[in-house]
Coordinates of C-alpha atoms in Angstrom, one line a residue:
M1 CA -23.7 -176.3 -32.9
T2 CA -25.4 -173.8 -30.6
A3 CA -28.8 -174.1 -32.4
A4 CA -28.9 -177.9 -31.5
R5 CA -29.5 -176.7 -27.8
T6 CA -32.9 -175.4 -26.8
R7 CA -32.7 -172.3 -24.8
I8 CA -35.1 -170.1 -22.8
D9 CA -33.7 -166.5 -22.9
A10 CA -34.6 -165.5 -19.3
H11 CA -33.7 -161.9 -19.6
Q12 CA -34.4 -159.7 -22.6
H13 CA -36.0 -156.3 -23.1
F14 CA -38.1 -154.5 -25.5
W15 CA -38.8 -150.6 -25.5
Q16 CA -40.4 -147.9 -27.5
I17 CA -38.5 -144.7 -26.7
G18 CA -41.6 -142.5 -27.6
R19 CA -43.4 -144.0 -24.6
G20 CA -41.3 -141.6 -22.6
D21 CA -40.6 -143.5 -19.3
Y22 CA -37.0 -144.9 -19.9
G23 CA -35.2 -142.3 -17.9
W24 CA -31.8 -144.1 -18.1
L25 CA -32.0 -144.5 -21.9
T26 CA -30.3 -141.5 -23.3
P27 CA -28.8 -140.7 -26.7
D28 CA -25.2 -141.2 -25.4
L29 CA -26.1 -145.0 -25.3
G30 CA -25.8 -144.8 -29.2
P31 CA -26.6 -148.3 -30.6
I32 CA -29.4 -149.0 -28.2
Y33 CA -31.1 -145.6 -28.3
R34 CA -33.8 -146.7 -30.6
D35 CA -36.9 -148.9 -30.4
F36 CA -36.4 -152.6 -30.0
L37 CA -39.6 -154.6 -30.6
P38 CA -40.4 -158.3 -31.1
A39 CA -39.7 -158.3 -34.8
D40 CA -36.1 -157.3 -34.0
Y41 CA -35.6 -160.4 -31.7
E42 CA -37.3 -163.0 -33.9
P43 CA -34.3 -163.8 -36.0
F44 CA -32.6 -165.2 -32.8
L45 CA -35.3 -167.7 -32.2
E46 CA -34.2 -170.1 -34.9
A47 CA -30.6 -169.1 -35.2
H48 CA -29.9 -170.0 -31.6
G49 CA -32.7 -172.5 -30.7
V50 CA -34.6 -170.0 -28.4
A51 CA -37.9 -171.7 -27.4
G52 CA -39.1 -168.7 -25.6
T53 CA -38.0 -165.6 -23.6
I54 CA -38.8 -163.7 -20.3
L55 CA -39.4 -160.1 -21.1
V56 CA -38.1 -157.9 -18.1
Q57 CA -39.0 -154.4 -17.3
A58 CA -36.8 -151.5 -18.3
A59 CA -38.9 -148.5 -16.8
P60 CA -40.2 -148.1 -13.3
T61 CA -43.8 -147.5 -14.4
P62 CA -47.0 -149.5 -14.3
A63 CA -47.5 -148.4 -18.0
E64 CA -44.4 -150.2 -19.2
T65 CA -45.7 -153.4 -17.4
A66 CA -49.0 -153.0 -19.3
F67 CA -47.0 -152.5 -22.5
M68 CA -44.9 -155.6 -21.9
L69 CA -48.0 -157.7 -21.2
S70 CA -49.6 -156.5 -24.4
L71 CA -46.6 -157.6 -26.3
A72 CA -46.8 -161.0 -24.6
E73 CA -50.3 -161.5 -25.5
N74 CA -49.5 -160.9 -29.3
N75 CA -46.1 -162.7 -29.4
P76 CA -46.2 -166.3 -28.2
F77 CA -42.4 -166.6 -27.9
I78 CA -42.7 -164.3 -24.9
R79 CA -43.3 -166.8 -22.3
G80 CA -43.4 -164.6 -19.3
V81 CA -43.1 -161.0 -18.1
V82 CA -41.2 -159.6 -15.1
G83 CA -42.9 -156.2 -14.5
W84 CA -42.7 -153.3 -12.0
V85 CA -44.8 -152.1 -9.1
D86 CA -44.1 -149.2 -6.8
F87 CA -43.2 -151.3 -3.7
E88 CA -43.5 -148.2 -1.6
A89 CA -47.1 -147.4 -2.6
A90 CA -49.7 -147.8 0.2
D91 CA -51.7 -150.1 -2.0
A92 CA -48.7 -152.1 -3.4
A93 CA -50.1 -155.4 -2.1
G94 CA -53.3 -154.7 -3.9
Q95 CA -51.6 -153.8 -7.2
I96 CA -49.5 -157.0 -6.9
T97 CA -52.6 -159.1 -6.4
A98 CA -54.3 -157.6 -9.4
L99 CA -51.2 -158.0 -11.6
A100 CA -50.8 -161.6 -10.4
D101 CA -54.1 -162.4 -12.2
R102 CA -52.8 -161.2 -15.4
S103 CA -51.8 -163.9 -17.9
G104 CA -48.1 -163.8 -18.6
L105 CA -46.9 -162.1 -15.4
V106 CA -44.3 -164.2 -13.7
G107 CA -42.4 -161.8 -11.5
L108 CA -41.6 -158.2 -10.5
R109 CA -38.3 -156.1 -10.4
P110 CA -37.8 -152.9 -8.6
M111 CA -34.8 -151.1 -10.1
I112 CA -32.7 -151.4 -7.0
Q113 CA -29.4 -150.6 -8.7
D114 CA -30.7 -147.0 -9.3
I115 CA -31.8 -146.4 -5.7
A116 CA -29.2 -144.4 -3.8
D117 CA -29.9 -146.1 -0.4
V118 CA -28.3 -149.6 -0.6
S119 CA -30.4 -150.8 2.2
W120 CA -33.7 -149.6 0.6
M121 CA -35.0 -153.1 0.2
L122 CA -35.0 -153.6 4.0
G123 CA -37.5 -150.8 4.6
S124 CA -40.5 -151.9 6.7
R125 CA -42.8 -150.1 4.2
L126 CA -41.9 -152.8 1.5
T127 CA -42.8 -155.7 3.6
P128 CA -46.5 -155.9 2.3
A129 CA -45.2 -156.0 -1.3
F130 CA -42.8 -158.8 -0.6
E131 CA -45.4 -160.8 1.4
A132 CA -47.9 -160.3 -1.6
M133 CA -45.2 -161.7 -3.9
E134 CA -44.8 -164.7 -1.7
R135 CA -48.6 -165.3 -1.6
H136 CA -48.9 -165.2 -5.4
D137 CA -45.7 -167.2 -6.1
L138 CA -44.2 -164.4 -8.1
T139 CA -40.4 -164.4 -8.7
F140 CA -38.4 -161.4 -7.4
D141 CA -35.7 -160.4 -9.8
A142 CA -33.1 -158.7 -7.6
L143 CA -31.3 -156.0 -9.8
T144 CA -28.4 -155.6 -7.5
L145 CA -24.7 -154.4 -7.5
P146 CA -22.2 -156.0 -5.2
G147 CA -22.8 -153.4 -2.4
H148 CA -26.4 -154.5 -2.0
L149 CA -25.5 -158.1 -1.4
P150 CA -25.3 -158.1 2.4
H151 CA -28.8 -156.4 2.5
L152 CA -30.2 -158.9 0.1
R153 CA -29.2 -161.7 2.4
V154 CA -31.0 -160.1 5.3
L155 CA -34.1 -159.6 3.1
L156 CA -34.2 -163.3 2.1
D157 CA -33.6 -164.4 5.7
R158 CA -36.9 -162.4 6.5
H159 CA -38.7 -163.8 3.5
P160 CA -37.5 -167.4 3.0
G161 CA -40.4 -168.2 0.8
L162 CA -39.7 -165.5 -1.7
K163 CA -38.6 -166.9 -5.0
T164 CA -35.6 -164.9 -5.9
V165 CA -33.3 -164.6 -8.9
I166 CA -30.3 -162.3 -8.7
D167 CA -29.9 -160.6 -12.0
H168 CA -26.5 -160.5 -14.0
G169 CA -24.5 -162.2 -11.3
S170 CA -25.1 -158.9 -9.3
K171 CA -22.9 -157.2 -11.8
P172 CA -19.3 -157.9 -10.5
D173 CA -16.7 -155.3 -11.6
I174 CA -15.0 -157.5 -14.1
R175 CA -13.5 -154.5 -15.8
S176 CA -11.4 -153.6 -12.7
G177 CA -10.8 -157.2 -11.8
E178 CA -12.5 -156.9 -8.5
F179 CA -13.4 -160.3 -7.3
D180 CA -13.0 -161.3 -3.6
V181 CA -15.6 -159.2 -1.9
W182 CA -18.3 -160.0 -4.5
A183 CA -17.3 -163.7 -4.4
E184 CA -17.6 -163.8 -0.6
H185 CA -21.1 -162.4 -0.6
M186 CA -22.3 -164.5 -3.5
S187 CA -21.0 -167.6 -1.7
A188 CA -23.0 -166.6 1.4
L189 CA -26.2 -166.0 -0.7
A190 CA -25.8 -169.3 -2.4
G191 CA -25.2 -171.3 0.8
Q192 CA -27.6 -169.5 3.1
T193 CA -30.6 -168.9 0.9
Q194 CA -32.6 -170.5 -1.9
A195 CA -31.9 -167.7 -4.5
C196 CA -31.0 -168.5 -8.1
C197 CA -28.8 -166.4 -10.2
K198 CA -28.9 -165.3 -13.8
L199 CA -25.9 -165.9 -16.0
S200 CA -26.4 -162.7 -18.0
G201 CA -25.3 -159.1 -18.3
L202 CA -21.6 -159.9 -17.7
V203 CA -20.1 -158.7 -21.0
T204 CA -21.2 -155.1 -20.2
E205 CA -19.4 -155.3 -16.9
A206 CA -16.1 -156.3 -18.6
A207 CA -13.5 -154.3 -20.5
E208 CA -14.4 -153.1 -24.0
N209 CA -12.2 -155.8 -25.6
W210 CA -13.2 -158.6 -23.2
K211 CA -12.3 -162.1 -23.7
V212 CA -14.0 -165.3 -22.5
E213 CA -11.0 -165.7 -20.1
D214 CA -12.0 -162.4 -18.4
L215 CA -15.4 -163.8 -17.6
K216 CA -14.4 -167.3 -16.6
P217 CA -13.3 -166.8 -12.9
Y218 CA -16.8 -165.2 -12.3
V219 CA -18.8 -167.8 -14.1
D220 CA -16.7 -170.6 -12.4
H221 CA -17.5 -169.1 -9.1
L222 CA -21.2 -168.9 -9.7
L223 CA -21.1 -172.6 -11.0
A224 CA -19.2 -173.6 -7.9
T225 CA -21.6 -171.9 -5.4
F226 CA -25.1 -171.8 -7.0
G227 CA -24.5 -175.0 -9.1
P228 CA -26.0 -175.8 -12.5
D229 CA -29.4 -176.3 -10.9
R230 CA -29.6 -172.7 -9.7
L231 CA -28.1 -170.7 -12.6
I232 CA -30.4 -169.4 -15.4
W233 CA -29.2 -168.2 -18.7
G234 CA -30.3 -164.9 -20.3
S235 CA -28.9 -162.6 -23.0
D236 CA -29.7 -159.1 -21.6
W237 CA -30.4 -158.2 -25.2
P238 CA -30.4 -155.5 -26.5
V239 CA -28.3 -154.0 -23.6
C240 CA -25.6 -156.7 -24.3
T241 CA -25.1 -155.2 -27.8
L242 CA -23.1 -152.4 -26.2
A243 CA -20.3 -155.1 -25.7
A244 CA -21.2 -158.1 -27.8
S245 CA -23.7 -159.4 -30.4
Y246 CA -26.2 -162.0 -29.4
A247 CA -24.3 -164.6 -31.2
D248 CA -21.1 -163.6 -29.4
W249 CA -22.8 -164.2 -26.0
V250 CA -24.1 -167.4 -27.0
A251 CA -20.7 -168.6 -28.2
A252 CA -19.1 -167.3 -25.0
T253 CA -21.7 -169.0 -22.8
D254 CA -21.0 -172.4 -24.6
R255 CA -17.4 -172.1 -23.9
L256 CA -17.9 -171.1 -20.3
L257 CA -20.3 -174.0 -19.7
A258 CA -18.1 -176.6 -21.6
G259 CA -17.0 -178.4 -18.4
L260 CA -20.7 -179.3 -17.6
S261 CA -22.5 -182.4 -18.7
E262 CA -25.2 -182.0 -21.3
A263 CA -27.9 -182.5 -18.7
E264 CA -26.4 -179.8 -16.6
I265 CA -26.1 -177.4 -19.5
K266 CA -29.8 -178.1 -20.3
C267 CA -30.6 -176.9 -16.7
V268 CA -28.8 -173.7 -17.1
L269 CA -30.1 -173.0 -20.6
H270 CA -33.7 -174.1 -20.2
D271 CA -35.0 -176.1 -17.4
N272 CA -34.2 -173.8 -14.5
A273 CA -36.0 -170.9 -16.1
V274 CA -39.0 -173.0 -16.7
R275 CA -39.1 -174.2 -13.1
V276 CA -38.3 -171.0 -11.3
Y277 CA -40.7 -168.8 -13.5
G278 CA -43.3 -171.4 -13.8
L279 CA -43.4 -171.3 -17.5

C-alpha cells in the first residue's frame, strides 16, 4: 500500500488569496481559486505516509516568503520553505544573507517561467544573488520551461557549487507529445551538471484525460539520465488538482517507479529531498 512508504512531499503550496500578491491566480482557474492552508493538507499526511513537506513560493514578493515562514513555524510538518527574493535588487545578496538566518528557509525560487526573456538568468546583475545562495548553501529551485534549458546549463557552468533542483521536469509538453528537444537538453543537464530534478507537476502538462502511459516516456527518461539518486518527488498540490487528485498522483508515481528497487524508490520519495534541502 502507498501509505507503507514514507514520503517527503518536496513541492507543495499554500496561499491566501486575500493577501493580494498571486497575480497568476485568477478566477478562471476554478477549483484552485480559493485559500489553501495547512488544515487542507493535513489529511494527506497519514493517508499517504507523508513525513513532511517543502512549501514552495507562489508569489514573487518578500511578503509571501514571510507568510510561508510563519506557517512553517506553526506547522511542524512543513520541513522547509523555498522562498523568493528579487534577484535584480541592488541589495539582493544582503536580503539572501538575512533570509538564510531564518529557521526553515532552505531555498529560493525566482519565477523564471513567467519572465519573457528566456536568458534572464544569465544577466550579470544576478551574479551576486547566485553567489550569495552558494555561500549560504541554499537550494536554487529552477522553475523552467524547455526553452530555458540551454541557458540553465550555462548558468550552472558558471556556478558549479549552486545546489539546483529543476522543478517539474522542466515542464515538457506532454499534451502535444513533444519529446526529443526536451530530452536532449535534460540529458545534457544531467550529464554535465550536478542538478537534481523534481518528479512533480507532470499531470498538468498532459492532456485532460491523461493516462500513466502518457507520462511514462518522460519519467523513464528522467530516471535514465538523472537516476534515482537525483530525482525528488513532489505533489505540486494544490495545482495538481487541476488534473488529478493527490491520491491519483501518488498512485501514478507508484506505477511509474515500479521498476526500481525499494531502496531506489526510497531515495526518490524521501532521502534525496532530505539530502538536497538539508532537512
